[in-house]
mmCIF file of C-alpha atoms in Angstrom:
data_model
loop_
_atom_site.group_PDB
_atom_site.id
_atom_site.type_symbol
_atom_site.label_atom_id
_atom_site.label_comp_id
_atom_site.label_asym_id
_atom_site.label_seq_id
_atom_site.Cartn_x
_atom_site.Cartn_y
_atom_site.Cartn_z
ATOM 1 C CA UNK P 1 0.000 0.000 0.000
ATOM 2 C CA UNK P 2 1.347 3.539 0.016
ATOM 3 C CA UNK P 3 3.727 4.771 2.490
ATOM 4 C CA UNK P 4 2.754 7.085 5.071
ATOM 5 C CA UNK P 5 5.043 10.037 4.414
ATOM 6 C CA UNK P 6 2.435 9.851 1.066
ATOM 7 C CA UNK P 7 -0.971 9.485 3.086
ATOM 8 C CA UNK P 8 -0.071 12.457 4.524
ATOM 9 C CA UNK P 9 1.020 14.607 0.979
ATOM 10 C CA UNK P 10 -2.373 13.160 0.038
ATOM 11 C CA UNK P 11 -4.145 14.718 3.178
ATOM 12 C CA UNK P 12 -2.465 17.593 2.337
ATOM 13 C CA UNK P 13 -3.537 17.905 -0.678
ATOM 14 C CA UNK P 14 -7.222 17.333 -0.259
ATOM 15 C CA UNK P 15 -7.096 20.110 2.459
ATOM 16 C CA UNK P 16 -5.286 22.700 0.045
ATOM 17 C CA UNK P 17 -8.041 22.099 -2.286
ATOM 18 C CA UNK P 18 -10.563 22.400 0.233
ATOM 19 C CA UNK P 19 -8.990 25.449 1.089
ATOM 20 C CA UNK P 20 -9.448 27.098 -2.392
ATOM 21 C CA UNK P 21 -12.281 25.754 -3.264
ATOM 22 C CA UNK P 22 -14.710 27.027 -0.204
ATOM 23 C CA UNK P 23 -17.879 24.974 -1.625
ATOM 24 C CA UNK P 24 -16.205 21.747 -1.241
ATOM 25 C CA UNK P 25 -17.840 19.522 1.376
ATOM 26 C CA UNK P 26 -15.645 16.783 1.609
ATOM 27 C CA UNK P 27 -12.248 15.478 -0.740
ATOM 28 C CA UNK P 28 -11.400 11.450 -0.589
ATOM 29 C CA UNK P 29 -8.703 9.522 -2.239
ATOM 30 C CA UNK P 30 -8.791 6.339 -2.540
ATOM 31 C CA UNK P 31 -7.407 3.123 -5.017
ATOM 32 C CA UNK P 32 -9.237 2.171 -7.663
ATOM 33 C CA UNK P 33 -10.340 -1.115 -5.407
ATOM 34 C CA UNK P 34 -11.928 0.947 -2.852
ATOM 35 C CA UNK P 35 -9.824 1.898 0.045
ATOM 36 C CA UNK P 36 -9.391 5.210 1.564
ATOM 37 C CA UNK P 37 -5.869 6.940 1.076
ATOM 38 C CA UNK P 38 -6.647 9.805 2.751
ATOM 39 C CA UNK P 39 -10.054 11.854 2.922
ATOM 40 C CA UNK P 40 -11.301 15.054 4.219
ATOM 41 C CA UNK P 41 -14.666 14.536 4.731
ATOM 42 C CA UNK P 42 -16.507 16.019 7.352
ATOM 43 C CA UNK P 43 -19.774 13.844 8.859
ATOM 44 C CA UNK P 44 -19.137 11.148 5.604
ATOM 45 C CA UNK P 45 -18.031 7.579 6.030
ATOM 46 C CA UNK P 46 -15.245 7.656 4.134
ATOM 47 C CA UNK P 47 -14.858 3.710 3.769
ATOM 48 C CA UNK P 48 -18.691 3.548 2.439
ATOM 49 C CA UNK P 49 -17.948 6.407 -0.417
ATOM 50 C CA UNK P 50 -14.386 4.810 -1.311
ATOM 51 C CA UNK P 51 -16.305 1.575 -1.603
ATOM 52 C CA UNK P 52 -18.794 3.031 -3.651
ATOM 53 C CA UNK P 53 -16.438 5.401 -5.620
ATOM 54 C CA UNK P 54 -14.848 2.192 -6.779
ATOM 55 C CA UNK P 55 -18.323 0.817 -7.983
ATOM 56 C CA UNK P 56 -19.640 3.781 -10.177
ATOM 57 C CA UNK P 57 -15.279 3.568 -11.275
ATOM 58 C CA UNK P 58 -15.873 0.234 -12.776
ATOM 59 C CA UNK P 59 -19.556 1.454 -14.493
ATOM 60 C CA UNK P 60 -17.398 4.083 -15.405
ATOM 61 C CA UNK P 61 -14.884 2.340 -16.512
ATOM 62 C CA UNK P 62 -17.194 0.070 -19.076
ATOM 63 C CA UNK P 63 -19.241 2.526 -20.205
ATOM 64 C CA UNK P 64 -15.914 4.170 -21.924
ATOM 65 C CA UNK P 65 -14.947 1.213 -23.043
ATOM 66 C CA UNK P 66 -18.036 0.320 -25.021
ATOM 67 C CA UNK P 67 -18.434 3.650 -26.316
ATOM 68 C CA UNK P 68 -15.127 3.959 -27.689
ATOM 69 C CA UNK P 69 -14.428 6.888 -25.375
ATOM 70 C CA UNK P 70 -11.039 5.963 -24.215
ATOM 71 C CA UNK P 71 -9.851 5.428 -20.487
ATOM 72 C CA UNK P 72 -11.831 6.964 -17.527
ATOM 73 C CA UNK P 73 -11.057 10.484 -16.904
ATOM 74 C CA UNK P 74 -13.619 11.920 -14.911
ATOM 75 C CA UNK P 75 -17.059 11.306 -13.710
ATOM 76 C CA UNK P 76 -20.485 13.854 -12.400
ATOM 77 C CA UNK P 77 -22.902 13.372 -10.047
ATOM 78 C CA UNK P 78 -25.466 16.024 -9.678
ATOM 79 C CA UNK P 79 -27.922 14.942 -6.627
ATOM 80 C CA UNK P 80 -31.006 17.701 -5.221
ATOM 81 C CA UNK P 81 -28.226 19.155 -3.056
ATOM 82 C CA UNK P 82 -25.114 19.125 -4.692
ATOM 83 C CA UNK P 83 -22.410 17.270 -6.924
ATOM 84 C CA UNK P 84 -20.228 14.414 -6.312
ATOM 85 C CA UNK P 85 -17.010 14.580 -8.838
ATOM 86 C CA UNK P 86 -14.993 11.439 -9.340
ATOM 87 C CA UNK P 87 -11.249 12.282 -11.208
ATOM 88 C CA UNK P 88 -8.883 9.827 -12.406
ATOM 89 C CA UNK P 89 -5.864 10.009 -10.166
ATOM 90 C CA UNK P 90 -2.654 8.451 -11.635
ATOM 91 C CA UNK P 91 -2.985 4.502 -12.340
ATOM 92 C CA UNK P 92 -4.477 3.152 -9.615
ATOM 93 C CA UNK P 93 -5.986 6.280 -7.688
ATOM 94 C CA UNK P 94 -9.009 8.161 -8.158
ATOM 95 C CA UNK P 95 -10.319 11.615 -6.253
ATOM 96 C CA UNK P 96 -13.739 11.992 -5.275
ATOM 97 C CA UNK P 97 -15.185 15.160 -3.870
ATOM 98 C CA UNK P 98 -18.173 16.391 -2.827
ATOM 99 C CA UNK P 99 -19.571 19.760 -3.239
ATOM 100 C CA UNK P 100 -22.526 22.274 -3.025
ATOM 101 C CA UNK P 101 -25.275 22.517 -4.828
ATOM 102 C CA UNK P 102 -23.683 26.137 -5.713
ATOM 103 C CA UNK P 103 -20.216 25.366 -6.673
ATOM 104 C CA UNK P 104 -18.990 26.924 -9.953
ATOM 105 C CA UNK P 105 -18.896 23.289 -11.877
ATOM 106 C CA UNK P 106 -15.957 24.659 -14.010
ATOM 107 C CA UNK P 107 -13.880 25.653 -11.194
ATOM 108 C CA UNK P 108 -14.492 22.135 -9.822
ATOM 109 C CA UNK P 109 -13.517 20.527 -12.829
ATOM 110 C CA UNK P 110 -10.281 22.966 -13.013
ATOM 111 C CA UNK P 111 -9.226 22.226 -9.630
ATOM 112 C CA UNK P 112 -10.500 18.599 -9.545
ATOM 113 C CA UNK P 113 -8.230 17.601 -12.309
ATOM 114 C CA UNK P 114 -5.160 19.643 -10.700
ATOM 115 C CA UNK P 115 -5.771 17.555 -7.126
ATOM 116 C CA UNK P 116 -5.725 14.942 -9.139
ATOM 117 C CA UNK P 117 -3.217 15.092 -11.476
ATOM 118 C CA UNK P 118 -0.735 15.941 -8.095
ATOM 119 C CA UNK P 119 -1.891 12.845 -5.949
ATOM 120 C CA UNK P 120 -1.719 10.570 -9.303
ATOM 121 C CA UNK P 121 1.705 11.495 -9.266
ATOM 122 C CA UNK P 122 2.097 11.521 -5.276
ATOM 123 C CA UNK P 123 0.386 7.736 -5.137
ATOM 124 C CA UNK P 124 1.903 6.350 -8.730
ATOM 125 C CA UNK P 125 5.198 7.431 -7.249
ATOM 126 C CA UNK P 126 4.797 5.935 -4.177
ATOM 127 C CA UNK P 127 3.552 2.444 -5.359
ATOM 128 C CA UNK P 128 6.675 2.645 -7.755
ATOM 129 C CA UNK P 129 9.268 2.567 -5.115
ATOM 130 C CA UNK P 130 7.432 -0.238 -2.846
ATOM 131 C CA UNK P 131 7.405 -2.146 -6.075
ATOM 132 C CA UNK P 132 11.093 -1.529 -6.580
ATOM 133 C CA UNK P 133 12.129 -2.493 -2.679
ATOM 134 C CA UNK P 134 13.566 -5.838 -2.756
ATOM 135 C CA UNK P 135 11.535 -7.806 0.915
ATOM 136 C CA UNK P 136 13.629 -7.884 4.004
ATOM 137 C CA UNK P 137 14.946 -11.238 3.595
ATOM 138 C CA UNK P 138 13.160 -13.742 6.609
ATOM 139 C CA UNK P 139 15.077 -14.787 9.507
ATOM 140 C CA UNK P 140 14.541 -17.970 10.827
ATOM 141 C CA UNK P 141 13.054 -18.768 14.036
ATOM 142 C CA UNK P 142 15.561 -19.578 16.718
ATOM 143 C CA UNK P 143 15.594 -23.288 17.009
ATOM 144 C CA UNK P 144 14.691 -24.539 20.651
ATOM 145 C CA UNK P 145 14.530 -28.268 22.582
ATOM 146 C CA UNK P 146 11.436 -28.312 23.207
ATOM 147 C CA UNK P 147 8.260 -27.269 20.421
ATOM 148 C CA UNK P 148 6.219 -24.912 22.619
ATOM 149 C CA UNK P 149 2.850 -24.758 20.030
ATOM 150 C CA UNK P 150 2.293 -27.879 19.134
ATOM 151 C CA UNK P 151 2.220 -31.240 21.517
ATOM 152 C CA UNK P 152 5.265 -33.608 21.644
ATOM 153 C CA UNK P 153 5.176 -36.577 19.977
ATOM 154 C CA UNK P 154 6.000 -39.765 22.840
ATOM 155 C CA UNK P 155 9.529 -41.234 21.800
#
């Protein structure tokens, strides 16, 4: 998974562009299999809208596909009260935020595609040098007289 020193650039992030963007309600990254990287959302269960980010991703996902419309870029929401934005994020992220019914949609587009363009790189980057980390090689358990979780066979 990503490293923490990149959870928290990711954090970061999604509070900058909170920050600017003052009818932004929440920000969430999270891998394109559901799982939170980092979110700033206020009174949302993260998990539930990374879970069903991932979902509408793979309708998403499809629906490009079968229309000849290339790879996923970006998907909109517009509920009663507001928007829900979905960006692609790198190669295995996406960014989802959540916004006012009010919200300049262009502005959210701009600055949704800036976020995440920055944690695509931030995450891509990330999963690029755990891939490249050879594992810390295994020690062996110390060998003792006597097995101490399972029973001892009679001699």
């Amino acid at each position: 998974m990503v490293p923490e020193a990149e959870t928290r650039s990711v954090l970061d992030e999604l509070q900058r562009l909170r920050a600017r963007v003052p009818l932004l309600s929440g920000a969430l990254a999270a891998s394109t299999d559901g799982l939170v990287l980092a979110h700033d959302t206020p009174g949302i269960e993260a998990e539930g809208v990374a879970a069903l980010t991932a979902a509408a991703l793979g309708v998403s996902i499809r629906m490009t596909e079968a229309t000849g419309r290339g790879g996923f870029r970006e998907l909109l929401v517009r509920g009663g009260s507001g928007y829900i934005a979905t960006y692609a994020a790198g190669s295995s992220a996406v960014l989802t935020l959540l916004a006012e019914d009010r919200i300049n949609v262009g502005r959210l587009h701009l600055e949704g595609r800036r976020a995440g363009a920055r944690i695509g790189e931030l995450v891509d980057s990330a999963l690029e040098r755990v891939e490249r980390t050879p594992p810390m090689p295994r020690t062996a358990p110390a060998r003792t007289t006597q097995n101490r979780t399972l029973p001892q066979r009679p001699t």
